[in-house]
Coordinates of C-alpha atoms and ligand atoms in Angstrom, one line a residue:
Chain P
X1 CA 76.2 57.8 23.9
X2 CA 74.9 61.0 25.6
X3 CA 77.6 63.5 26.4
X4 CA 77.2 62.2 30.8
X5 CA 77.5 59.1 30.0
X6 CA 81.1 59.5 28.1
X7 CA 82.3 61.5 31.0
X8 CA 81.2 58.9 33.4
X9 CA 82.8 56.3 31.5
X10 CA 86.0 58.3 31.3
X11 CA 86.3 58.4 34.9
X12 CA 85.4 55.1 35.6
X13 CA 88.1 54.1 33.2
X14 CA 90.6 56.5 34.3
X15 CA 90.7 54.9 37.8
X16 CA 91.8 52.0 36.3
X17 CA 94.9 53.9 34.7
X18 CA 96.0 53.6 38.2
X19 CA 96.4 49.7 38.6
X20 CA 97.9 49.8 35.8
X21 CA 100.8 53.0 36.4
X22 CA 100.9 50.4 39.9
X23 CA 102.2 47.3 38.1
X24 CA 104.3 49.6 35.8
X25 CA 105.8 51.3 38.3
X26 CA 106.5 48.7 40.8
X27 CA 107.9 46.5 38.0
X28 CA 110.6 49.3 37.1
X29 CA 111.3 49.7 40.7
X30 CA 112.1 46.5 40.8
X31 CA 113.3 44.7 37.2
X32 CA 116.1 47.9 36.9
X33 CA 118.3 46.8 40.4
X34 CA 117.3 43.2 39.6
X35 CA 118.6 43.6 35.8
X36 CA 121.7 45.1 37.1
X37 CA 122.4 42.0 39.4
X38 CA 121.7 39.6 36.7
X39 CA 124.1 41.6 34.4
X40 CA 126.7 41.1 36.9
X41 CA 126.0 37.8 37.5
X42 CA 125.8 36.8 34.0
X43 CA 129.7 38.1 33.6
X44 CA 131.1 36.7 36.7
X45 CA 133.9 34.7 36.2
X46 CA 132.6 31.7 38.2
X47 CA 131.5 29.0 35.6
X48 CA 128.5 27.7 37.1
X49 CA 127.5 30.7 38.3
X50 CA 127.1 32.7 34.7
X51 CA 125.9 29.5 33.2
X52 CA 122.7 29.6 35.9
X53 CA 122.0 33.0 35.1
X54 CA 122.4 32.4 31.6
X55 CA 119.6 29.0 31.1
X56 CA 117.1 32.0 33.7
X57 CA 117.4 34.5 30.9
X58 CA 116.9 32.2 28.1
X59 CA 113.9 30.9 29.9
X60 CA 112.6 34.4 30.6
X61 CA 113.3 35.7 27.0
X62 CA 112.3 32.5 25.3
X63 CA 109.0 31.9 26.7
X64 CA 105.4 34.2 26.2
X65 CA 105.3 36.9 29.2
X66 CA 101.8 35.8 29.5
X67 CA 102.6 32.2 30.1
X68 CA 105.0 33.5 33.4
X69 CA 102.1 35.4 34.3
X70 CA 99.8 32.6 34.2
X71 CA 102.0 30.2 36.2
X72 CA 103.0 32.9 39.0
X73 CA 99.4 33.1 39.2
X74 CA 99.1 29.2 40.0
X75 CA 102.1 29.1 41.7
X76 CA 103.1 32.5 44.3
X77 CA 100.1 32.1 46.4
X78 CA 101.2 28.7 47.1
X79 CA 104.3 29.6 48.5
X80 CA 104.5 29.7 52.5
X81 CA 107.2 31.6 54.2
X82 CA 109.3 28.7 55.6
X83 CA 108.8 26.8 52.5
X84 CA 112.2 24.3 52.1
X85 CA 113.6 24.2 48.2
X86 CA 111.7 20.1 48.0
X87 CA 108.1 21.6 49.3
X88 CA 108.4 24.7 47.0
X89 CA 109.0 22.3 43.8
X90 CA 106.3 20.2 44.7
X91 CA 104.3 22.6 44.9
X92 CA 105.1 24.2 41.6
X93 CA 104.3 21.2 40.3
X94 CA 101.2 21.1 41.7
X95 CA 100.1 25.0 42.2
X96 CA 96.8 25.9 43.0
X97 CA 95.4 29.0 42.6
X98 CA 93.9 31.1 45.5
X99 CA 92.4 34.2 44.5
X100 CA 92.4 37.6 46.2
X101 CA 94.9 40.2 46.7
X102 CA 98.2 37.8 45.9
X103 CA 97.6 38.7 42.3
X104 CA 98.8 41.8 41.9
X105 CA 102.3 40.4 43.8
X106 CA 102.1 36.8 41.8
X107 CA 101.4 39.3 38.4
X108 CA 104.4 41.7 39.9
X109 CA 106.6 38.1 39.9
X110 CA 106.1 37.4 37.1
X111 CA 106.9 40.6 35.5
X112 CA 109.8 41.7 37.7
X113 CA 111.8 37.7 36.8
X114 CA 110.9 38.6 32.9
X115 CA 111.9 42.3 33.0
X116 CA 114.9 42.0 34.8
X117 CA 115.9 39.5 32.0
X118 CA 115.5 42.0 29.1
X119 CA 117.4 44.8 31.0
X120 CA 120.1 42.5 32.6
X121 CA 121.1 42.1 28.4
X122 CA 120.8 45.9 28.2
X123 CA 123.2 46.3 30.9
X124 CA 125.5 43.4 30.1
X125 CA 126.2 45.3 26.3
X126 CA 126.6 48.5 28.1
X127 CA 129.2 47.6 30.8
X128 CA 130.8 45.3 28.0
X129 CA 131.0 48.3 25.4
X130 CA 132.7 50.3 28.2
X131 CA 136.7 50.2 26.7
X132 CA 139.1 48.2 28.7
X133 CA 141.4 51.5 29.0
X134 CA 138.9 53.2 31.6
X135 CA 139.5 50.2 34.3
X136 CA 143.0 50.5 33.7
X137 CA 143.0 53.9 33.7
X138 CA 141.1 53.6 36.9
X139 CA 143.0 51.1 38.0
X140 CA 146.8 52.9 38.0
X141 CA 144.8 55.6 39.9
X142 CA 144.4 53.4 42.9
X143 CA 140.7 53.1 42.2
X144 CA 139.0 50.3 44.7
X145 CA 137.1 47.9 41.9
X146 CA 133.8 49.5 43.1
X147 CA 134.9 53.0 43.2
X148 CA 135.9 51.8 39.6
X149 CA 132.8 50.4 38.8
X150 CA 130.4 52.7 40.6
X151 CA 131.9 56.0 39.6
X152 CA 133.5 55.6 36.4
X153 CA 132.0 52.4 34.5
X154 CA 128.1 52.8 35.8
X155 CA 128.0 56.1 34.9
X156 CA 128.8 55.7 31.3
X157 CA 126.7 52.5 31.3
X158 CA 123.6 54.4 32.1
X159 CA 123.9 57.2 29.2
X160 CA 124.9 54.2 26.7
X161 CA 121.5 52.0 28.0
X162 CA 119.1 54.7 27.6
X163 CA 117.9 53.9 24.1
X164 CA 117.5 50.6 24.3
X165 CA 116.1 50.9 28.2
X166 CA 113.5 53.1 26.7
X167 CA 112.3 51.2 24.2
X168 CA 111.9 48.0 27.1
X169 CA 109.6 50.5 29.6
X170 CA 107.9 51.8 26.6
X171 CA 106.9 47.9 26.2
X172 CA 106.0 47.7 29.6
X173 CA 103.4 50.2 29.7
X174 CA 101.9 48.3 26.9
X175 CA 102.6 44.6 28.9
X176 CA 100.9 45.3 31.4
X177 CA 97.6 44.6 30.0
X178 CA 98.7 40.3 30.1
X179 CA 97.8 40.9 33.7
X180 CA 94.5 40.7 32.9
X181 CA 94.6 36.9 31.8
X182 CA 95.0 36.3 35.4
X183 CA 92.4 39.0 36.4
X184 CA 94.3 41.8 37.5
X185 CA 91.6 44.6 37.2
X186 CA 93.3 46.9 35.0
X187 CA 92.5 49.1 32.1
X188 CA 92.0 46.3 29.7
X189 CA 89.9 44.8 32.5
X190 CA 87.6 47.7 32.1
X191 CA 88.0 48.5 28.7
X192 CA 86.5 45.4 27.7
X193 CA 83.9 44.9 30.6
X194 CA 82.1 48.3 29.6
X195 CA 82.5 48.0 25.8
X196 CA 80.7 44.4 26.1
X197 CA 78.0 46.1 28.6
X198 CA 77.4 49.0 26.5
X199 CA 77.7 47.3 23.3
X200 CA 80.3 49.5 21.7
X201 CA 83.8 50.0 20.5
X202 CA 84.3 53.5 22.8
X203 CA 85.5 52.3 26.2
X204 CA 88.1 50.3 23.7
X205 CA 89.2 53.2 21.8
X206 CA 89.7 55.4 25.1
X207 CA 91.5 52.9 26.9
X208 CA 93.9 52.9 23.2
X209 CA 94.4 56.8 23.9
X210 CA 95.1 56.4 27.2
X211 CA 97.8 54.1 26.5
X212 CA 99.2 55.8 23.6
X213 CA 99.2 59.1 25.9
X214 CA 101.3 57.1 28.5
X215 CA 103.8 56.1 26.0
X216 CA 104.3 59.3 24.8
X217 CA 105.1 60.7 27.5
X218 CA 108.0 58.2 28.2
X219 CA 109.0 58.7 24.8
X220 CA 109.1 62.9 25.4
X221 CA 110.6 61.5 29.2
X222 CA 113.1 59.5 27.7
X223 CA 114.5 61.9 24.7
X224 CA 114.6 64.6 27.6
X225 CA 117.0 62.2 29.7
X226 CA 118.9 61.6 26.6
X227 CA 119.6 65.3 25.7
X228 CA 120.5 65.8 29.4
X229 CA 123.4 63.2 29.1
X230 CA 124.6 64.9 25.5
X231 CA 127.4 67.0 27.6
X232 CA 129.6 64.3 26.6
X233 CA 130.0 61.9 24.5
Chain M
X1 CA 169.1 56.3 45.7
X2 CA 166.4 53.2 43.5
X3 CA 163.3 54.3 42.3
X4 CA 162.2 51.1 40.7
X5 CA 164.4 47.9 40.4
X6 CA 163.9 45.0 38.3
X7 CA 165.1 41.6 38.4
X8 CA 164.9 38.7 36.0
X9 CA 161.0 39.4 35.6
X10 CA 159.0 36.9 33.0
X11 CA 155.7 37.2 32.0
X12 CA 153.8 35.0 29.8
X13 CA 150.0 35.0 28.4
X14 CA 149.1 31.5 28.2
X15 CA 152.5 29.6 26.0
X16 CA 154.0 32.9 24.4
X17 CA 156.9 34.3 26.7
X18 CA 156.6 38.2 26.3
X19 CA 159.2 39.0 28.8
X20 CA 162.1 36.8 29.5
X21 CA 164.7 37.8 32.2
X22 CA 164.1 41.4 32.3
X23 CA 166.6 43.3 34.6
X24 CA 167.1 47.0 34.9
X25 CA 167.0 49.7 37.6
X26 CA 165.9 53.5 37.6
X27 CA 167.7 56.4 39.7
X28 CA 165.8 59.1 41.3
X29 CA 165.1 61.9 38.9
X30 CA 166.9 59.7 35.9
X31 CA 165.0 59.5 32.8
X32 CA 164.9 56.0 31.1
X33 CA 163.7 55.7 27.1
X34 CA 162.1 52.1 26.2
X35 CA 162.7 51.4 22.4
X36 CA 162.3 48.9 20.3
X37 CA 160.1 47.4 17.6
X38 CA 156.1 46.6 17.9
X39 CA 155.5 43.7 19.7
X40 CA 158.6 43.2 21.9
X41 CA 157.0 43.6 25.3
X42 CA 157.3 47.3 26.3
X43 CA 153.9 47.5 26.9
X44 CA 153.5 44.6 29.0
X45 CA 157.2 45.4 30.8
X46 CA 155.1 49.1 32.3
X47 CA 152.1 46.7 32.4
X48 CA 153.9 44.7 35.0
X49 CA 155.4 47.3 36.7
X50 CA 151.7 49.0 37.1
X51 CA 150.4 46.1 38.3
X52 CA 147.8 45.9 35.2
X53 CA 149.4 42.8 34.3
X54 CA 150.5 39.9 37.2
X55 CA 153.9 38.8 36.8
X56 CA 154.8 35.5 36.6
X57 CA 158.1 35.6 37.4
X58 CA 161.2 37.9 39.1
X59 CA 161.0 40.7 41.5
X60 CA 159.8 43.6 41.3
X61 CA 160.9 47.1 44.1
X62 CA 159.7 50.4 44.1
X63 CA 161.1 52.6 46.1
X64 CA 162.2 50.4 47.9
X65 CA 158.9 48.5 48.8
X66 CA 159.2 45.1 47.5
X67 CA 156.0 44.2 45.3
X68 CA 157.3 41.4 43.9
X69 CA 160.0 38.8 45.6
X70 CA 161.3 35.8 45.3
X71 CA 160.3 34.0 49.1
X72 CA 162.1 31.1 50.9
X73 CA 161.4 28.3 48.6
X74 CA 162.2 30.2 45.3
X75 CA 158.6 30.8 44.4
X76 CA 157.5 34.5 43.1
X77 CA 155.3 36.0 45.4
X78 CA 153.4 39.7 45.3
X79 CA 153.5 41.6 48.3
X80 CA 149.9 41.6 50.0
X81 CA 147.3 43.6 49.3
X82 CA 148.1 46.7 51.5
X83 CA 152.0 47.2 50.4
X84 CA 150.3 46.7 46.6
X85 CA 148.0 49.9 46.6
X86 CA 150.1 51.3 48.4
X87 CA 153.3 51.1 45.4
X88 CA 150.4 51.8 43.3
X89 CA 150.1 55.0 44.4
X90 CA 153.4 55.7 43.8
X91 CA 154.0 54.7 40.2
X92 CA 151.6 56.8 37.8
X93 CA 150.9 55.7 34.0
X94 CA 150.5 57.7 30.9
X95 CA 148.5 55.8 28.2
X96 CA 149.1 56.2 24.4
X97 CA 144.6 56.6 23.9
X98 CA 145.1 58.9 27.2
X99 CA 142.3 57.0 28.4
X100 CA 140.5 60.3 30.3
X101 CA 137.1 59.4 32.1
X102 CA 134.4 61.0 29.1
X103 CA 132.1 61.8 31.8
X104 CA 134.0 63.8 33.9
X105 CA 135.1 67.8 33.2
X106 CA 138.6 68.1 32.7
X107 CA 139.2 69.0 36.5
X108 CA 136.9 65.9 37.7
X109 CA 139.2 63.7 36.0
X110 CA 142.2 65.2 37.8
X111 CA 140.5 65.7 41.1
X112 CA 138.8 62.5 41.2
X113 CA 141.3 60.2 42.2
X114 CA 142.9 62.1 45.1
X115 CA 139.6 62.9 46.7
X116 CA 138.5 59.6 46.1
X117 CA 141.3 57.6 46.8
X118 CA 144.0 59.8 49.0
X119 CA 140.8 61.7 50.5
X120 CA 142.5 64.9 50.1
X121 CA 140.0 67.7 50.4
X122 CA 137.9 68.8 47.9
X123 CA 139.2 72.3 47.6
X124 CA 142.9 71.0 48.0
X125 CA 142.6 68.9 45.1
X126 CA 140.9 71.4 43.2
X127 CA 143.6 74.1 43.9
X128 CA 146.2 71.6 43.0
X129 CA 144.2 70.1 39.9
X130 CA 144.6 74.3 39.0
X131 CA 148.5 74.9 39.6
X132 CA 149.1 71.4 37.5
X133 CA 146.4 72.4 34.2
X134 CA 148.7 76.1 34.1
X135 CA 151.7 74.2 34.1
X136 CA 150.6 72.5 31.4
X137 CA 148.8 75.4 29.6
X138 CA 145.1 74.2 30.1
X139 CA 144.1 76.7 32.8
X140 CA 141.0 78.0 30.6
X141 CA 139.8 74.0 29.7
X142 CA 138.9 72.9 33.2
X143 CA 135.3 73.1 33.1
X144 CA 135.8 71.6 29.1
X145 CA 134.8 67.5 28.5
X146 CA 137.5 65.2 27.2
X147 CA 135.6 65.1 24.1
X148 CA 135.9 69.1 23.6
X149 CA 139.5 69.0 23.5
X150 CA 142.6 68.0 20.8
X151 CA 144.7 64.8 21.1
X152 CA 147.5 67.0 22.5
X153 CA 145.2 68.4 25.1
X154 CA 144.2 65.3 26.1
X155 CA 146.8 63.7 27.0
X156 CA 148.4 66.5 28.7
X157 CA 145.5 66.6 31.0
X158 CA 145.9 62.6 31.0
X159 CA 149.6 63.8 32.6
X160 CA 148.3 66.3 35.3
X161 CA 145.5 63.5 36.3
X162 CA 148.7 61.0 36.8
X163 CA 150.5 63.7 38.3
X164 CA 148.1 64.7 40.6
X165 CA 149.1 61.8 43.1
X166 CA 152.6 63.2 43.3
X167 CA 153.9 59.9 42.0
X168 CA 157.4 59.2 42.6
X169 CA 157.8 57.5 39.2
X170 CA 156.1 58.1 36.3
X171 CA 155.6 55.8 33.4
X172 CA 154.6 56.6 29.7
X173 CA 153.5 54.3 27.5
X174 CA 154.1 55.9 23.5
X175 CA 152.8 58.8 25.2
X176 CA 152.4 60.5 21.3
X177 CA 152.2 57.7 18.9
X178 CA 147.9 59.0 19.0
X179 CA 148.4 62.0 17.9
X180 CA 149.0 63.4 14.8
X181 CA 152.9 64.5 14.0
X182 CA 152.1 68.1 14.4
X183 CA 150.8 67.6 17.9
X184 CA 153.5 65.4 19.3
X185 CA 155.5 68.5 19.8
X186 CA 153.5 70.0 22.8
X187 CA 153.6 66.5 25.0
X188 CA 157.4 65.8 24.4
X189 CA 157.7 69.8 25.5
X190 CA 156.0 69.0 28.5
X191 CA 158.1 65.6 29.6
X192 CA 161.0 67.6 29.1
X193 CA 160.3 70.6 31.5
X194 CA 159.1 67.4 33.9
X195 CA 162.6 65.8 33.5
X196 CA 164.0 69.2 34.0
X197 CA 161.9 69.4 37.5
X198 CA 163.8 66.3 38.1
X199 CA 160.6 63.9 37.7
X200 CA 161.8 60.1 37.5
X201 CA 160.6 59.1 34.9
X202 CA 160.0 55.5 32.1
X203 CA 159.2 56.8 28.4
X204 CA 158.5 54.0 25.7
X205 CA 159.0 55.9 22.8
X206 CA 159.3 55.8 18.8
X207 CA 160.6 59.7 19.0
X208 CA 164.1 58.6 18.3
X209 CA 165.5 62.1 18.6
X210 CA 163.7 63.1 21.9
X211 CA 164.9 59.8 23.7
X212 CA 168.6 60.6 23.0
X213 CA 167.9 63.9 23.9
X214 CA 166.2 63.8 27.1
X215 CA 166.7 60.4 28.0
X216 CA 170.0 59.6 31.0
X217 CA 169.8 55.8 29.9
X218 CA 168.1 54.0 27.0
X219 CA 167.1 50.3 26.9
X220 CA 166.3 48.5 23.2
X221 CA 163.9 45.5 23.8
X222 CA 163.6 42.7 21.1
X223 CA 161.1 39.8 21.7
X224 CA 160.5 40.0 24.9
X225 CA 164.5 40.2 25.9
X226 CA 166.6 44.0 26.8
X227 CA 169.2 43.1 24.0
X228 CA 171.2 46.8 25.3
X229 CA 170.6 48.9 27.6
X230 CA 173.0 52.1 28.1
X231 CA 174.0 55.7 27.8
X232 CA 172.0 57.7 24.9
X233 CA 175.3 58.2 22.9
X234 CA 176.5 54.8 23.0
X235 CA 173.2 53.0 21.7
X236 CA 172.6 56.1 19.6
X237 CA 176.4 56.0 18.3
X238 CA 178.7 54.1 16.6
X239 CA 179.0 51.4 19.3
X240 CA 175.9 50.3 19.4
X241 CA 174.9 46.6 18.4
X242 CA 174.2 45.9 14.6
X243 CA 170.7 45.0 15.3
X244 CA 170.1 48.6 17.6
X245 CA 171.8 50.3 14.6
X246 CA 169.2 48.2 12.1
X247 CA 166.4 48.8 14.1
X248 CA 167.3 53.0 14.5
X249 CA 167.8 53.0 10.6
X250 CA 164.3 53.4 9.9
X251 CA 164.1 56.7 11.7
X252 CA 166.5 58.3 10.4
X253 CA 165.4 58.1 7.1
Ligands
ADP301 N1 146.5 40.4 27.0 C1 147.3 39.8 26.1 N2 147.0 38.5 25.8 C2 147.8 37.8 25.0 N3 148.9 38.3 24.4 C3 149.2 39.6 24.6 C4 148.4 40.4 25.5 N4 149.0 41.6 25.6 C5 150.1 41.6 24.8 N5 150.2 40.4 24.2 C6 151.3 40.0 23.3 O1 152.5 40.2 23.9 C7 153.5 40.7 23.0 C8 154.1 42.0 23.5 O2 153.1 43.0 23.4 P1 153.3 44.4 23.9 O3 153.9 44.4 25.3 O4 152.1 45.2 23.7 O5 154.5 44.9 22.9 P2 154.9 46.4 22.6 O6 154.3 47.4 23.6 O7 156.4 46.4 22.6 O8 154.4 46.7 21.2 C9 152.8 40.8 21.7 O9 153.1 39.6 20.9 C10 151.3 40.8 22.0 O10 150.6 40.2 21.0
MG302 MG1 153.0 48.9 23.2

């Protein structure tokens, strides 16, 4: 390949970095709050209501990411806004697919249910490993239960689920490519497209730099955040 | 004039009765010693009184606020939410793990609560948060984390962070048995010169020799039950019940 051409393939390929940082980053934006709510729910004392949330992050841990993707695909574009709970079964049932700009939000779906799974466990172990003694500290200090929660048990949550919170949007970087199944047009998309038109392995190999550089910069991102929160321990 | 009176107050988790028919009352500025062996309810007697623990039966005033009473038909009933947080306010507790917030500089942990909770002004609390670390000899640790400092240190900014509320009884819960023995010194230093400022005050203790010093009345719990209660020198003397006597032998070896 002549020297232009590798520059013009770089750019071409680096526009489709941006899809991909889109799904990444609306997925975080999302999954985090969403994880947190799960966690919460997941501990509350009402039996039916942990139980729920319980069997939705089985499902969401237990089955292939891709397979969720695939099924929002079918099933999200389907959905109407004044859908009742009978119409929206029937037609998950019976999804079918209409193509355009709903895939990016049914790929977002899918993600956001699947991620907020995997950092609702984070969470859960964090608040749970957070000793009794600081809500009854808090508690003989007249603390409200979420002035409790918000400004002495989140706090130490978030420097204990740093580690494991950083090796899940590491992963997602990575994920993100399963959107292509349902043709998302991201890196992979393009990746493959030009390496089959150009009949080489380059377009593959860049788009494997590209996403090793954006993982390591959340791995320098993340070991930064973690020094920051070393003032105590 | 009462700072705390109890009456005939149960508590039970599940079948085991930890307190049964618990009765006792504490003066303004008196200073009451809990003893008694492992397991015999102290904890979950302050636990009650806190409010960390419910009650199941009883009553329950502090300073004259009833939190817990007994209402028409003979069932035990708390007082309602409002009258709750507010007796809270006015009872402080000192754990035995000190139970600082990690995350917070020594003067966060002792500010916190009364901007957060009495909305005192920032630079109010701070000032005061000041004034109480001198009096306890921590002036130069505010800015220090929990984790930077001794078990003694700890737990005497654990007491400035209770006292900080300007509770009108304070409760201690083995306030030294964390520490090691050379450290337990410093703490029972600083409850004295807090009894001597004429603090009211509940200490469950295994420092034998600092509850008959410091202590106006000393009560010896025993599954759950106050077997006496009394003046230092009579359970400390040769009056006291065989079993008090049994139980203080082990001390004094
Ligand atoms: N949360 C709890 N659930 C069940 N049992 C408890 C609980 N807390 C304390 N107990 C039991 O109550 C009894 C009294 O405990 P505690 O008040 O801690 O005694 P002490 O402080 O005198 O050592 C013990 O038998 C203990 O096992
Ligand atoms: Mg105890």
């Amino acid at each position: 390949m002549a020297k232009d051409d590798m520059l013009t393939l770089l750019k071409l390929m680096l526009e489709y970095v941006l899809p991909t940082l889109k799904l990444f980053a609306f997925t975080l934006l999302f999954s985090i709050p969403a994880g947190m709510i799960v966690a919460l729910l997941k501990m509350c004392k009402i039996k039916p209501i942990s139980w729920l949330t319980n069997i939705y992050i089985l499902i969401m841990r237990g089955t292939p990411l891709m397979l969720q993707v695939i099924v929002a695909f079918y099933f999200i574009p389907t959905v109407q806004k004044n859908d009742s709970a009978p119409e929206l079964l029937r037609k998950f049932l019976s999804g079918v697919s209409i193509r355009g700009n709903y895939i990016f939000w049914a790929v977002l779906v899918a993600f956001v249910l699947n991620y907020a799974a995997y950092f609702a466990e984070i969470f859960r172990g964090g608040i749970e490993s957070i000793p009794k003694g600081q809500y009854e500290a808090a508690g003989a200090l007249g603390f409200s239960r979420l002035q409790t929660f918000f400004r002495i048990i989140l706090p130490q949550v978030v420097k204990r689920v740093i580690p494991a919170s950083s090796n899940e949007v590491i992963t997602l970087v990575k994920d993100t490519s399963l959107a292509n199944t349902v043709g998302y047009m991201e890196l992979i998309y393009i990746a493959e497209t030009q390496s089959s038109r150009l009949s080489s392995l380059v377009p593959l190999f860049m788009a494997g730099v590209m996403y090793f550089v954006m993982a390591s910069v959340l791995t320098l991102l993340f070991s930064f955040i973690e020094k920051k929160f070393n003032y105590y321990k | 004039m009462a700072m705390l009176e109890v009456k005939n107050l149960s508590k039970s988790f599940d079948e085991l009765e930890v307190l049964k028919d618990i009765s006792f009352d504490v003066q303004k500025g008196e200073v009451v010693a809990i003893i008694g062996p492992s397991g015999s309810g102290k904890s979950t007697l302050l636990r009650c009184i806190n409010q960390l623990e419910k009650a199941n039966g009883g009553e329950i005033n502090v300073c004259g606020t009833d939190m817990l009473i007994k209402n028409a038909k003979g069932k035990t009933v708390y007082a309602d939410s409002k009258v709750l947080r507010a007796i809270r306010l006015k009872t402080g507790l000192v754990f035995q793990n000190f139970n600082l917030f990690p995350h917070m500089s020594v003067l966060r942990n002792i500010t916190e609560a009364p901007v957060c909770v009495l909305k005192q002004n920032k630079e109010d609390a701070k000032k005061n948060a000041m004034s109480l670390l001198k009096k306890m000899g921590l002036e130069t640790k505010a800015d220090s984390y929990p984790c930077e400092l001794s078990g003694g240190q700890q737990q005497r900014v654990s007491i400035a962070r209770a006292l900080a509320l300007s509770p009108e009884i304070l409760f201690f819960d083995e306030p030294t048995s964390a520490l090691d023995p050379e450290l337990t010194g410093e703490i029972l230093k600083v409850i004295k010169s807090l009894a001597a400022d004429g603090m009211t005050m509940v200490i469950v203790t295994h420092e034998m020799a600092f509850a008959r010093d410091v202590a106006d009345k000393v009560i010896f719990m025993e599954h759950g039950y106050i077997v006496e209660m009394g003046a230092p020198e009579q359970l400390f003397g040769e009056n006291a019940s065989d079993r008090v006597k049994q139980f203080l032998q082990r001390f004094n070896s």
